[in-house]
JSON list of C-alpha atoms in Angstrom, two decimals:
[
{"chain": "A", "resi": 1, "resn": "UNK", "atom": "CA", "xyz": [-12.18, -25.62, -76.21]},
{"chain": "A", "resi": 2, "resn": "UNK", "atom": "CA", "xyz": [-16.59, -26.51, -75.69]},
{"chain": "A", "resi": 3, "resn": "UNK", "atom": "CA", "xyz": [-16.16, -24.98, -72.03]},
{"chain": "A", "resi": 4, "resn": "UNK", "atom": "CA", "xyz": [-14.08, -21.55, -73.94]},
{"chain": "A", "resi": 5, "resn": "UNK", "atom": "CA", "xyz": [-16.70, -21.30, -76.75]},
{"chain": "A", "resi": 6, "resn": "UNK", "atom": "CA", "xyz": [-19.06, -21.63, -74.41]},
{"chain": "A", "resi": 7, "resn": "UNK", "atom": "CA", "xyz": [-17.37, -18.41, -72.31]},
{"chain": "A", "resi": 8, "resn": "UNK", "atom": "CA", "xyz": [-16.62, -20.38, -69.42]},
{"chain": "A", "resi": 9, "resn": "UNK", "atom": "CA", "xyz": [-12.94, -19.85, -69.59]},
{"chain": "A", "resi": 10, "resn": "UNK", "atom": "CA", "xyz": [-12.03, -20.71, -65.96]},
{"chain": "A", "resi": 11, "resn": "UNK", "atom": "CA", "xyz": [-13.47, -24.31, -66.74]},
{"chain": "A", "resi": 12, "resn": "UNK", "atom": "CA", "xyz": [-11.58, -24.49, -69.65]},
{"chain": "A", "resi": 13, "resn": "UNK", "atom": "CA", "xyz": [-8.20, -23.38, -68.28]},
{"chain": "A", "resi": 14, "resn": "UNK", "atom": "CA", "xyz": [-8.81, -26.58, -64.91]},
{"chain": "A", "resi": 15, "resn": "UNK", "atom": "CA", "xyz": [-9.44, -28.61, -67.92]},
{"chain": "A", "resi": 16, "resn": "UNK", "atom": "CA", "xyz": [-5.60, -27.72, -69.68]},
{"chain": "A", "resi": 17, "resn": "UNK", "atom": "CA", "xyz": [-4.42, -27.65, -66.28]},
{"chain": "A", "resi": 18, "resn": "UNK", "atom": "CA", "xyz": [-4.95, -31.58, -66.44]},
{"chain": "A", "resi": 19, "resn": "UNK", "atom": "CA", "xyz": [-3.89, -32.82, -69.32]},
{"chain": "A", "resi": 20, "resn": "UNK", "atom": "CA", "xyz": [-0.91, -30.30, -68.93]},
{"chain": "A", "resi": 21, "resn": "UNK", "atom": "CA", "xyz": [0.24, -31.95, -65.35]},
{"chain": "A", "resi": 22, "resn": "UNK", "atom": "CA", "xyz": [-1.06, -35.61, -65.40]},
{"chain": "A", "resi": 23, "resn": "UNK", "atom": "CA", "xyz": [-1.11, -37.64, -62.02]},
{"chain": "A", "resi": 24, "resn": "UNK", "atom": "CA", "xyz": [2.25, -39.65, -62.70]},
{"chain": "A", "resi": 25, "resn": "UNK", "atom": "CA", "xyz": [1.12, -42.65, -60.24]},
{"chain": "A", "resi": 26, "resn": "UNK", "atom": "CA", "xyz": [-1.19, -43.13, -63.48]},
{"chain": "A", "resi": 27, "resn": "UNK", "atom": "CA", "xyz": [-1.03, -46.07, -65.53]},
{"chain": "A", "resi": 28, "resn": "UNK", "atom": "CA", "xyz": [-2.62, -44.27, -68.44]},
{"chain": "A", "resi": 29, "resn": "UNK", "atom": "CA", "xyz": [0.07, -41.26, -68.94]},
{"chain": "A", "resi": 30, "resn": "UNK", "atom": "CA", "xyz": [0.35, -40.01, -72.38]},
{"chain": "A", "resi": 31, "resn": "UNK", "atom": "CA", "xyz": [2.74, -37.67, -73.71]},
{"chain": "A", "resi": 32, "resn": "UNK", "atom": "CA", "xyz": [1.10, -34.44, -73.17]},
{"chain": "A", "resi": 33, "resn": "UNK", "atom": "CA", "xyz": [1.05, -32.41, -76.90]},
{"chain": "A", "resi": 34, "resn": "UNK", "atom": "CA", "xyz": [2.64, -28.79, -76.69]},
{"chain": "A", "resi": 35, "resn": "UNK", "atom": "CA", "xyz": [-0.95, -27.20, -77.66]},
{"chain": "A", "resi": 36, "resn": "UNK", "atom": "CA", "xyz": [-2.43, -27.91, -75.05]},
{"chain": "A", "resi": 37, "resn": "UNK", "atom": "CA", "xyz": [0.29, -25.06, -73.48]},
{"chain": "A", "resi": 38, "resn": "UNK", "atom": "CA", "xyz": [-0.78, -22.65, -75.93]},
{"chain": "A", "resi": 39, "resn": "UNK", "atom": "CA", "xyz": [-4.60, -22.91, -75.38]},
{"chain": "A", "resi": 40, "resn": "UNK", "atom": "CA", "xyz": [-3.83, -22.56, -71.46]},
{"chain": "A", "resi": 41, "resn": "UNK", "atom": "CA", "xyz": [-1.81, -19.73, -72.14]},
{"chain": "A", "resi": 42, "resn": "UNK", "atom": "CA", "xyz": [-4.46, -17.62, -73.61]},
{"chain": "A", "resi": 43, "resn": "UNK", "atom": "CA", "xyz": [-7.05, -19.03, -71.45]},
{"chain": "A", "resi": 44, "resn": "UNK", "atom": "CA", "xyz": [-4.36, -17.80, -68.72]},
{"chain": "A", "resi": 45, "resn": "UNK", "atom": "CA", "xyz": [-3.83, -14.87, -70.64]},
{"chain": "A", "resi": 46, "resn": "UNK", "atom": "CA", "xyz": [-7.66, -13.58, -70.73]},
{"chain": "A", "resi": 47, "resn": "UNK", "atom": "CA", "xyz": [-7.92, -14.28, -67.39]},
{"chain": "A", "resi": 48, "resn": "UNK", "atom": "CA", "xyz": [-5.25, -12.05, -65.88]},
{"chain": "A", "resi": 49, "resn": "UNK", "atom": "CA", "xyz": [-2.85, -14.76, -65.22]},
{"chain": "A", "resi": 50, "resn": "UNK", "atom": "CA", "xyz": [0.10, -13.22, -66.66]},
{"chain": "A", "resi": 51, "resn": "UNK", "atom": "CA", "xyz": [2.58, -15.07, -65.03]},
{"chain": "A", "resi": 52, "resn": "UNK", "atom": "CA", "xyz": [1.10, -17.86, -65.79]},
{"chain": "A", "resi": 53, "resn": "UNK", "atom": "CA", "xyz": [0.24, -17.33, -69.08]},
{"chain": "A", "resi": 54, "resn": "UNK", "atom": "CA", "xyz": [4.43, -16.54, -69.78]},
{"chain": "A", "resi": 55, "resn": "UNK", "atom": "CA", "xyz": [5.37, -20.25, -67.97]},
{"chain": "A", "resi": 56, "resn": "UNK", "atom": "CA", "xyz": [2.99, -21.85, -70.36]},
{"chain": "A", "resi": 57, "resn": "UNK", "atom": "CA", "xyz": [4.02, -19.74, -73.44]},
{"chain": "A", "resi": 58, "resn": "UNK", "atom": "CA", "xyz": [7.54, -20.31, -72.98]},
{"chain": "A", "resi": 59, "resn": "UNK", "atom": "CA", "xyz": [6.40, -24.50, -71.99]},
{"chain": "A", "resi": 60, "resn": "UNK", "atom": "CA", "xyz": [5.24, -24.17, -75.24]},
{"chain": "A", "resi": 61, "resn": "UNK", "atom": "CA", "xyz": [8.15, -22.50, -77.59]},
{"chain": "A", "resi": 62, "resn": "UNK", "atom": "CA", "xyz": [9.94, -25.08, -76.00]},
{"chain": "A", "resi": 63, "resn": "UNK", "atom": "CA", "xyz": [8.53, -27.89, -76.74]},
{"chain": "A", "resi": 64, "resn": "UNK", "atom": "CA", "xyz": [8.12, -27.06, -80.47]},
{"chain": "A", "resi": 65, "resn": "UNK", "atom": "CA", "xyz": [11.61, -25.10, -80.75]},
{"chain": "A", "resi": 66, "resn": "UNK", "atom": "CA", "xyz": [12.01, -26.34, -84.21]},
{"chain": "A", "resi": 67, "resn": "UNK", "atom": "CA", "xyz": [8.38, -25.72, -85.31]},
{"chain": "A", "resi": 68, "resn": "UNK", "atom": "CA", "xyz": [8.11, -24.38, -88.81]},
{"chain": "A", "resi": 69, "resn": "UNK", "atom": "CA", "xyz": [8.02, -20.98, -87.89]},
{"chain": "A", "resi": 70, "resn": "UNK", "atom": "CA", "xyz": [5.64, -20.13, -90.33]},
{"chain": "A", "resi": 71, "resn": "UNK", "atom": "CA", "xyz": [3.01, -21.94, -88.18]},
{"chain": "A", "resi": 72, "resn": "UNK", "atom": "CA", "xyz": [0.53, -19.97, -86.91]},
{"chain": "A", "resi": 73, "resn": "UNK", "atom": "CA", "xyz": [0.41, -20.42, -82.86]},
{"chain": "A", "resi": 74, "resn": "UNK", "atom": "CA", "xyz": [4.21, -20.55, -82.71]},
{"chain": "A", "resi": 75, "resn": "UNK", "atom": "CA", "xyz": [4.25, -16.70, -84.63]},
{"chain": "A", "resi": 76, "resn": "UNK", "atom": "CA", "xyz": [1.16, -16.16, -81.95]},
{"chain": "A", "resi": 77, "resn": "UNK", "atom": "CA", "xyz": [3.14, -17.38, -78.82]},
{"chain": "A", "resi": 78, "resn": "UNK", "atom": "CA", "xyz": [6.17, -15.11, -80.10]},
{"chain": "A", "resi": 79, "resn": "UNK", "atom": "CA", "xyz": [4.96, -12.51, -80.20]},
{"chain": "A", "resi": 80, "resn": "UNK", "atom": "CA", "xyz": [2.11, -12.43, -76.79]},
{"chain": "A", "resi": 81, "resn": "UNK", "atom": "CA", "xyz": [5.84, -14.21, -74.95]},
{"chain": "A", "resi": 82, "resn": "UNK", "atom": "CA", "xyz": [6.80, -10.74, -76.02]},
{"chain": "A", "resi": 83, "resn": "UNK", "atom": "CA", "xyz": [3.95, -8.63, -74.98]},
{"chain": "A", "resi": 84, "resn": "UNK", "atom": "CA", "xyz": [3.64, -10.30, -71.49]},
{"chain": "A", "resi": 85, "resn": "UNK", "atom": "CA", "xyz": [7.57, -9.67, -70.27]},
{"chain": "A", "resi": 86, "resn": "UNK", "atom": "CA", "xyz": [7.71, -6.85, -68.05]}
]
């Protein structure tokens, strides 16, 4: 998030990509928080990577399919995904 706040979207996206795709051989693997997919999707959208943004929004919404629909991230992701569809 610090990179994104500094306007370095490419570096920020690279860090989020590491978080959402950990090395399966790494013994320190952890669960992936769905919000990382949402943040990566927003960054990809800003950078013009529409296909990747769409995929990340879909992943986020699939992971939070039972989340409270009033959460702002869920509503935002649905709206953005709808706007990104061809």
